[in-house]
PDB file as gemmi writes it, atoms N, CA and C in Angstrom:
CRYST1    1.000    1.000    1.000  90.00  90.00  90.00 P 1                      
ATOM      1  N   MET A   1     126.944 -83.347  54.496  1.00  0.00           N  
ATOM      2  CA  MET A   1     125.779 -83.903  55.163  1.00  0.00           C  
ATOM      3  C   MET A   1     124.696 -82.825  55.238  1.00  0.00           C  
ATOM      4  N   SER A   2     123.485 -83.195  55.062  1.00  0.00           N  
ATOM      5  CA  SER A   2     122.395 -82.226  55.080  1.00  0.00           C  
ATOM      6  C   SER A   2     121.984 -81.889  56.512  1.00  0.00           C  
ATOM      7  N   ILE A   3     121.365 -80.733  56.660  1.00  0.00           N  
ATOM      8  CA  ILE A   3     120.882 -80.303  57.976  1.00  0.00           C  
ATOM      9  C   ILE A   3     119.861 -81.292  58.513  1.00  0.00           C  
ATOM     10  N   ASP A   4     118.978 -81.802  57.647  1.00  0.00           N  
ATOM     11  CA  ASP A   4     117.965 -82.760  58.091  1.00  0.00           C  
ATOM     12  C   ASP A   4     118.604 -84.020  58.658  1.00  0.00           C  
ATOM     13  N   ARG A   5     119.633 -84.529  58.001  1.00  0.00           N  
ATOM     14  CA  ARG A   5     120.309 -85.729  58.497  1.00  0.00           C  
ATOM     15  C   ARG A   5     121.026 -85.450  59.807  1.00  0.00           C  
ATOM     16  N   ASP A   6     121.642 -84.262  59.891  1.00  0.00           N  
ATOM     17  CA  ASP A   6     122.310 -83.875  61.133  1.00  0.00           C  
ATOM     18  C   ASP A   6     121.302 -83.781  62.271  1.00  0.00           C  
ATOM     19  N   LEU A   7     120.145 -83.195  61.999  1.00  0.00           N  
ATOM     20  CA  LEU A   7     119.105 -83.050  63.016  1.00  0.00           C  
ATOM     21  C   LEU A   7     118.651 -84.416  63.519  1.00  0.00           C  
ATOM     22  N   ILE A   8     118.444 -85.336  62.621  1.00  0.00           N  
ATOM     23  CA  ILE A   8     118.012 -86.688  63.005  1.00  0.00           C  
ATOM     24  C   ILE A   8     119.063 -87.351  63.891  1.00  0.00           C  
ATOM     25  N   LYS A   9     120.332 -87.209  63.534  1.00  0.00           N  
ATOM     26  CA  LYS A   9     121.403 -87.794  64.340  1.00  0.00           C  
ATOM     27  C   LYS A   9     121.432 -87.187  65.740  1.00  0.00           C  
ATOM     28  N   ILE A  10     121.253 -85.872  65.828  1.00  0.00           N  
ATOM     29  CA  ILE A  10     121.265 -85.202  67.126  1.00  0.00           C  
ATOM     30  C   ILE A  10     120.046 -85.608  67.942  1.00  0.00           C  
ATOM     31  N   GLN A  11     118.885 -85.670  67.317  1.00  0.00           N  
ATOM     32  CA  GLN A  11     117.672 -86.094  68.021  1.00  0.00           C  
ATOM     33  C   GLN A  11     117.847 -87.486  68.600  1.00  0.00           C  
ATOM     34  N   LYS A  12     118.430 -88.388  67.831  1.00  0.00           N  
ATOM     35  CA  LYS A  12     118.638 -89.759  68.306  1.00  0.00           C  
ATOM     36  C   LYS A  12     119.636 -89.796  69.461  1.00  0.00           C  
ATOM     37  N   ALA A  13     120.722 -89.048  69.337  1.00  0.00           N  
ATOM     38  CA  ALA A  13     121.731 -89.018  70.400  1.00  0.00           C  
ATOM     39  C   ALA A  13     121.154 -88.384  71.664  1.00  0.00           C  
ATOM     40  N   PHE A  14     120.380 -87.325  71.493  1.00  0.00           N  
ATOM     41  CA  PHE A  14     119.738 -86.671  72.638  1.00  0.00           C  
ATOM     42  C   PHE A  14     118.791 -87.647  73.325  1.00  0.00           C  
ATOM     43  N   GLY A  15     117.991 -88.345  72.546  1.00  0.00           N  
ATOM     44  CA  GLY A  15     117.049 -89.308  73.104  1.00  0.00           C  
ATOM     45  C   GLY A  15     117.732 -90.420  73.862  1.00  0.00           C  
ATOM     46  N   GLU A  16     118.838 -90.910  73.313  1.00  0.00           N  
ATOM     47  CA  GLU A  16     119.597 -91.956  73.996  1.00  0.00           C  
ATOM     48  C   GLU A  16     120.140 -91.443  75.326  1.00  0.00           C  
ATOM     49  N   ARG A  17     120.555 -90.172  75.332  1.00  0.00           N  
ATOM     50  CA  ARG A  17     121.079 -89.573  76.564  1.00  0.00           C  
ATOM     51  C   ARG A  17     119.963 -89.434  77.610  1.00  0.00           C  
ATOM     52  N   VAL A  18     118.794 -88.991  77.177  1.00  0.00           N  
ATOM     53  CA  VAL A  18     117.662 -88.890  78.100  1.00  0.00           C  
ATOM     54  C   VAL A  18     117.346 -90.260  78.685  1.00  0.00           C  
ATOM     55  N   ARG A  19     117.307 -91.278  77.829  1.00  0.00           N  
ATOM     56  CA  ARG A  19     117.036 -92.643  78.304  1.00  0.00           C  
ATOM     57  C   ARG A  19     118.087 -93.079  79.329  1.00  0.00           C  
ATOM     58  N   GLU A  20     119.347 -92.836  79.010  1.00  0.00           N  
ATOM     59  CA  GLU A  20     120.441 -93.210  79.907  1.00  0.00           C  
ATOM     60  C   GLU A  20     120.271 -92.547  81.279  1.00  0.00           C  
ATOM     61  N   LEU A  21     119.984 -91.253  81.292  1.00  0.00           N  
ATOM     62  CA  LEU A  21     119.822 -90.530  82.554  1.00  0.00           C  
ATOM     63  C   LEU A  21     118.567 -90.973  83.302  1.00  0.00           C  
ATOM     64  N   ARG A  22     117.505 -91.246  82.571  1.00  0.00           N  
ATOM     65  CA  ARG A  22     116.257 -91.711  83.191  1.00  0.00           C  
ATOM     66  C   ARG A  22     116.473 -93.059  83.880  1.00  0.00           C  
ATOM     67  N   VAL A  23     117.097 -93.981  83.167  1.00  0.00           N  
ATOM     68  CA  VAL A  23     117.349 -95.318  83.715  1.00  0.00           C  
ATOM     69  C   VAL A  23     118.282 -95.230  84.922  1.00  0.00           C  
ATOM     70  N   LYS A  24     119.289 -94.370  84.824  1.00  0.00           N  
ATOM     71  CA  LYS A  24     120.233 -94.186  85.927  1.00  0.00           C  
ATOM     72  C   LYS A  24     119.520 -93.722  87.193  1.00  0.00           C  
ATOM     73  N   LYS A  25     118.459 -92.940  87.033  1.00  0.00           N  
ATOM     74  CA  LYS A  25     117.678 -92.467  88.177  1.00  0.00           C  
ATOM     75  C   LYS A  25     116.627 -93.479  88.617  1.00  0.00           C  
ATOM     76  N   GLY A  26     116.508 -94.589  87.889  1.00  0.00           N  
ATOM     77  CA  GLY A  26     115.547 -95.626  88.248  1.00  0.00           C  
ATOM     78  C   GLY A  26     114.107 -95.264  87.921  1.00  0.00           C  
ATOM     79  N   LEU A  27     113.926 -94.406  86.919  1.00  0.00           N  
ATOM     80  CA  LEU A  27     112.584 -93.978  86.515  1.00  0.00           C  
ATOM     81  C   LEU A  27     112.119 -94.734  85.281  1.00  0.00           C  
ATOM     82  N   SER A  28     110.852 -95.039  85.239  1.00  0.00           N  
ATOM     83  CA  SER A  28     110.250 -95.580  84.011  1.00  0.00           C  
ATOM     84  C   SER A  28     109.892 -94.398  83.109  1.00  0.00           C  
ATOM     85  N   GLN A  29     109.561 -94.684  81.869  1.00  0.00           N  
ATOM     86  CA  GLN A  29     109.089 -93.621  80.978  1.00  0.00           C  
ATOM     87  C   GLN A  29     107.837 -92.982  81.562  1.00  0.00           C  
ATOM     88  N   PHE A  30     106.977 -93.792  82.133  1.00  0.00           N  
ATOM     89  CA  PHE A  30     105.748 -93.278  82.739  1.00  0.00           C  
ATOM     90  C   PHE A  30     106.060 -92.337  83.900  1.00  0.00           C  
ATOM     91  N   ASP A  31     107.040 -92.719  84.735  1.00  0.00           N  
ATOM     92  CA  ASP A  31     107.430 -91.874  85.871  1.00  0.00           C  
ATOM     93  C   ASP A  31     107.920 -90.509  85.389  1.00  0.00           C  
ATOM     94  N   LEU A  32     108.833 -90.522  84.422  1.00  0.00           N  
ATOM     95  CA  LEU A  32     109.380 -89.265  83.920  1.00  0.00           C  
ATOM     96  C   LEU A  32     108.289 -88.427  83.269  1.00  0.00           C  
ATOM     97  N   ALA A  33     107.441 -89.069  82.501  1.00  0.00           N  
ATOM     98  CA  ALA A  33     106.333 -88.352  81.864  1.00  0.00           C  
ATOM     99  C   ALA A  33     105.443 -87.693  82.914  1.00  0.00           C  
ATOM    100  N   SER A  34     105.139 -88.415  83.966  1.00  0.00           N  
ATOM    101  CA  SER A  34     104.292 -87.876  85.036  1.00  0.00           C  
ATOM    102  C   SER A  34     104.947 -86.675  85.703  1.00  0.00           C  
ATOM    103  N   HIS A  35     106.244 -86.777  85.985  1.00  0.00           N  
ATOM    104  CA  HIS A  35     106.976 -85.675  86.612  1.00  0.00           C  
ATOM    105  C   HIS A  35     106.994 -84.430  85.717  1.00  0.00           C  
ATOM    106  N   CYS A  36     107.016 -84.645  84.410  1.00  0.00           N  
ATOM    107  CA  CYS A  36     107.099 -83.532  83.453  1.00  0.00           C  
ATOM    108  C   CYS A  36     105.733 -83.050  82.966  1.00  0.00           C  
ATOM    109  N   ASN A  37     104.670 -83.729  83.395  1.00  0.00           N  
ATOM    110  CA  ASN A  37     103.314 -83.444  82.889  1.00  0.00           C  
ATOM    111  C   ASN A  37     103.200 -83.683  81.384  1.00  0.00           C  
ATOM    112  N   TYR A  38     103.823 -84.767  80.912  1.00  0.00           N  
ATOM    113  CA  TYR A  38     103.752 -85.193  79.516  1.00  0.00           C  
ATOM    114  C   TYR A  38     103.050 -86.544  79.457  1.00  0.00           C  
ATOM    115  N   GLU A  39     102.665 -86.934  78.271  1.00  0.00           N  
ATOM    116  CA  GLU A  39     102.181 -88.288  78.035  1.00  0.00           C  
ATOM    117  C   GLU A  39     103.401 -89.213  77.946  1.00  0.00           C  
ATOM    118  N   LYS A  40     103.230 -90.467  78.311  1.00  0.00           N  
ATOM    119  CA  LYS A  40     104.322 -91.433  78.186  1.00  0.00           C  
ATOM    120  C   LYS A  40     104.808 -91.510  76.746  1.00  0.00           C  
ATOM    121  N   SER A  41     103.899 -91.380  75.802  1.00  0.00           N  
ATOM    122  CA  SER A  41     104.266 -91.448  74.380  1.00  0.00           C  
ATOM    123  C   SER A  41     105.218 -90.318  73.990  1.00  0.00           C  
ATOM    124  N   THR A  42     105.113 -89.186  74.671  1.00  0.00           N  
ATOM    125  CA  THR A  42     106.025 -88.069  74.392  1.00  0.00           C  
ATOM    126  C   THR A  42     107.445 -88.443  74.784  1.00  0.00           C  
ATOM    127  N   ILE A  43     107.603 -89.046  75.955  1.00  0.00           N  
ATOM    128  CA  ILE A  43     108.935 -89.491  76.398  1.00  0.00           C  
ATOM    129  C   ILE A  43     109.463 -90.556  75.441  1.00  0.00           C  
ATOM    130  N   SER A  44     108.608 -91.457  75.015  1.00  0.00           N  
ATOM    131  CA  SER A  44     109.018 -92.490  74.066  1.00  0.00           C  
ATOM    132  C   SER A  44     109.514 -91.868  72.762  1.00  0.00           C  
ATOM    133  N   ARG A  45     108.786 -90.900  72.235  1.00  0.00           N  
ATOM    134  CA  ARG A  45     109.201 -90.241  70.991  1.00  0.00           C  
ATOM    135  C   ARG A  45     110.529 -89.510  71.167  1.00  0.00           C  
ATOM    136  N   ILE A  46     110.708 -88.859  72.311  1.00  0.00           N  
ATOM    137  CA  ILE A  46     111.974 -88.169  72.579  1.00  0.00           C  
ATOM    138  C   ILE A  46     113.114 -89.177  72.623  1.00  0.00           C  
ATOM    139  N   GLU A  47     112.944 -90.239  73.387  1.00  0.00           N  
ATOM    140  CA  GLU A  47     114.009 -91.227  73.555  1.00  0.00           C  
ATOM    141  C   GLU A  47     114.324 -91.969  72.266  1.00  0.00           C  
ATOM    142  N   ASN A  48     113.379 -92.059  71.374  1.00  0.00           N  
ATOM    143  CA  ASN A  48     113.609 -92.740  70.095  1.00  0.00           C  
ATOM    144  C   ASN A  48     114.014 -91.781  68.987  1.00  0.00           C  
ATOM    145  N   GLY A  49     114.218 -90.509  69.344  1.00  0.00           N  
ATOM    146  CA  GLY A  49     114.690 -89.525  68.371  1.00  0.00           C  
ATOM    147  C   GLY A  49     113.664 -89.177  67.312  1.00  0.00           C  
ATOM    148  N   ARG A  50     112.393 -89.316  67.641  1.00  0.00           N  
ATOM    149  CA  ARG A  50     111.345 -89.078  66.650  1.00  0.00           C  
ATOM    150  C   ARG A  50     110.669 -87.727  66.792  1.00  0.00           C  
ATOM    151  N   THR A  51     111.234 -86.852  67.639  1.00  0.00           N  
ATOM    152  CA  THR A  51     110.633 -85.533  67.800  1.00  0.00           C  
ATOM    153  C   THR A  51     111.714 -84.486  68.016  1.00  0.00           C  
ATOM    154  N   ASN A  52     111.460 -83.305  67.509  1.00  0.00           N  
ATOM    155  CA  ASN A  52     112.364 -82.174  67.672  1.00  0.00           C  
ATOM    156  C   ASN A  52     111.831 -81.354  68.842  1.00  0.00           C  
ATOM    157  N   ILE A  53     112.479 -81.466  69.985  1.00  0.00           N  
ATOM    158  CA  ILE A  53     111.962 -80.826  71.189  1.00  0.00           C  
ATOM    159  C   ILE A  53     112.286 -79.335  71.221  1.00  0.00           C  
ATOM    160  N   THR A  54     111.583 -78.634  72.096  1.00  0.00           N  
ATOM    161  CA  THR A  54     111.843 -77.214  72.311  1.00  0.00           C  
ATOM    162  C   THR A  54     112.847 -77.050  73.446  1.00  0.00           C  
ATOM    163  N   LEU A  55     113.375 -75.859  73.568  1.00  0.00           N  
ATOM    164  CA  LEU A  55     114.271 -75.564  74.678  1.00  0.00           C  
ATOM    165  C   LEU A  55     113.528 -75.710  76.002  1.00  0.00           C  
ATOM    166  N   LYS A  56     112.264 -75.326  76.034  1.00  0.00           N  
ATOM    167  CA  LYS A  56     111.450 -75.463  77.236  1.00  0.00           C  
ATOM    168  C   LYS A  56     111.368 -76.932  77.661  1.00  0.00           C  
ATOM    169  N   THR A  57     111.191 -77.824  76.697  1.00  0.00           N  
ATOM    170  CA  THR A  57     111.138 -79.258  76.997  1.00  0.00           C  
ATOM    171  C   THR A  57     112.479 -79.739  77.539  1.00  0.00           C  
ATOM    172  N   ALA A  58     113.566 -79.296  76.935  1.00  0.00           N  
ATOM    173  CA  ALA A  58     114.895 -79.691  77.407  1.00  0.00           C  
ATOM    174  C   ALA A  58     115.119 -79.212  78.835  1.00  0.00           C  
ATOM    175  N   LEU A  59     114.713 -77.981  79.136  1.00  0.00           N  
ATOM    176  CA  LEU A  59     114.848 -77.455  80.493  1.00  0.00           C  
ATOM    177  C   LEU A  59     113.999 -78.257  81.478  1.00  0.00           C  
ATOM    178  N   ASN A  60     112.798 -78.606  81.077  1.00  0.00           N  
ATOM    179  CA  ASN A  60     111.916 -79.398  81.933  1.00  0.00           C  
ATOM    180  C   ASN A  60     112.530 -80.772  82.213  1.00  0.00           C  
ATOM    181  N   LEU A  61     113.021 -81.412  81.173  1.00  0.00           N  
ATOM    182  CA  LEU A  61     113.648 -82.728  81.346  1.00  0.00           C  
ATOM    183  C   LEU A  61     114.865 -82.643  82.266  1.00  0.00           C  
ATOM    184  N   SER A  62     115.708 -81.634  82.065  1.00  0.00           N  
ATOM    185  CA  SER A  62     116.909 -81.520  82.895  1.00  0.00           C  
ATOM    186  C   SER A  62     116.528 -81.302  84.356  1.00  0.00           C  
ATOM    187  N   SER A  63     115.499 -80.511  84.584  1.00  0.00           N  
ATOM    188  CA  SER A  63     115.037 -80.266  85.949  1.00  0.00           C  
ATOM    189  C   SER A  63     114.525 -81.549  86.594  1.00  0.00           C  
ATOM    190  N   LYS A  64     113.681 -82.279  85.881  1.00  0.00           N  
ATOM    191  CA  LYS A  64     113.092 -83.494  86.444  1.00  0.00           C  
ATOM    192  C   LYS A  64     114.109 -84.619  86.589  1.00  0.00           C  
ATOM    193  N   LEU A  65     115.138 -84.615  85.734  1.00  0.00           N  
ATOM    194  CA  LEU A  65     116.192 -85.626  85.828  1.00  0.00           C  
ATOM    195  C   LEU A  65     117.304 -85.182  86.794  1.00  0.00           C  
ATOM    196  N   GLU A  66     117.160 -83.949  87.305  1.00  0.00           N  
ATOM    197  CA  GLU A  66     118.111 -83.386  88.263  1.00  0.00           C  
ATOM    198  C   GLU A  66     119.534 -83.336  87.715  1.00  0.00           C  
ATOM    199  N   VAL A  67     119.645 -82.856  86.474  1.00  0.00           N  
ATOM    200  CA  VAL A  67     120.943 -82.648  85.843  1.00  0.00           C  
ATOM    201  C   VAL A  67     120.955 -81.250  85.237  1.00  0.00           C  
ATOM    202  N   LYS A  68     122.142 -80.760  84.946  1.00  0.00           N  
ATOM    203  CA  LYS A  68     122.258 -79.480  84.263  1.00  0.00           C  
ATOM    204  C   LYS A  68     121.833 -79.659  82.812  1.00  0.00           C  
ATOM    205  N   LEU A  69     121.334 -78.597  82.225  1.00  0.00           N  
ATOM    206  CA  LEU A  69     120.890 -78.657  80.832  1.00  0.00           C  
ATOM    207  C   LEU A  69     121.999 -79.188  79.931  1.00  0.00           C  
ATOM    208  N   LYS A  70     123.208 -78.728  80.138  1.00  0.00           N  
ATOM    209  CA  LYS A  70     124.333 -79.161  79.296  1.00  0.00           C  
ATOM    210  C   LYS A  70     124.570 -80.677  79.378  1.00  0.00           C  
ATOM    211  N   ASP A  71     124.204 -81.273  80.515  1.00  0.00           N  
ATOM    212  CA  ASP A  71     124.402 -82.720  80.677  1.00  0.00           C  
ATOM    213  C   ASP A  71     123.543 -83.525  79.700  1.00  0.00           C  
ATOM    214  N   LEU A  72     122.421 -82.966  79.284  1.00  0.00           N  
ATOM    215  CA  LEU A  72     121.564 -83.663  78.316  1.00  0.00           C  
ATOM    216  C   LEU A  72     122.227 -83.748  76.940  1.00  0.00           C  
ATOM    217  N   PHE A  73     123.179 -82.835  76.693  1.00  0.00           N  
ATOM    218  CA  PHE A  73     123.825 -82.769  75.394  1.00  0.00           C  
ATOM    219  C   PHE A  73     125.222 -83.373  75.385  1.00  0.00           C  
ATOM    220  N   GLU A  74     125.549 -84.131  76.401  1.00  0.00           N  
ATOM    221  CA  GLU A  74     126.849 -84.802  76.451  1.00  0.00           C  
ATOM    222  C   GLU A  74     126.723 -86.194  75.832  1.00  0.00           C  
ATOM    223  N   PHE A  75     126.832 -86.209  74.512  1.00  0.00           N  
ATOM    224  CA  PHE A  75     126.739 -87.467  73.780  1.00  0.00           C  
ATOM    225  C   PHE A  75     127.748 -87.494  72.676  1.00  0.00           C  
TER     226      PHE A  75                                                      
END                                                                             
């Protein structure tokens, strides 16, 4: 399997995990975006696996979702 295909699979799984945690907290995409100082479209791209996020973004998301960073990668 190529690195690009692996990256896409991980991005999609990560996005699904973010969505799962966001919904569990009762937040809309707009709510999470506001808490993180992002545009709603950024959260949408993350949740749909269409963007390769930075570690800083992952840390921000984990903080706003009130989970440990490692919890975002449990997929």
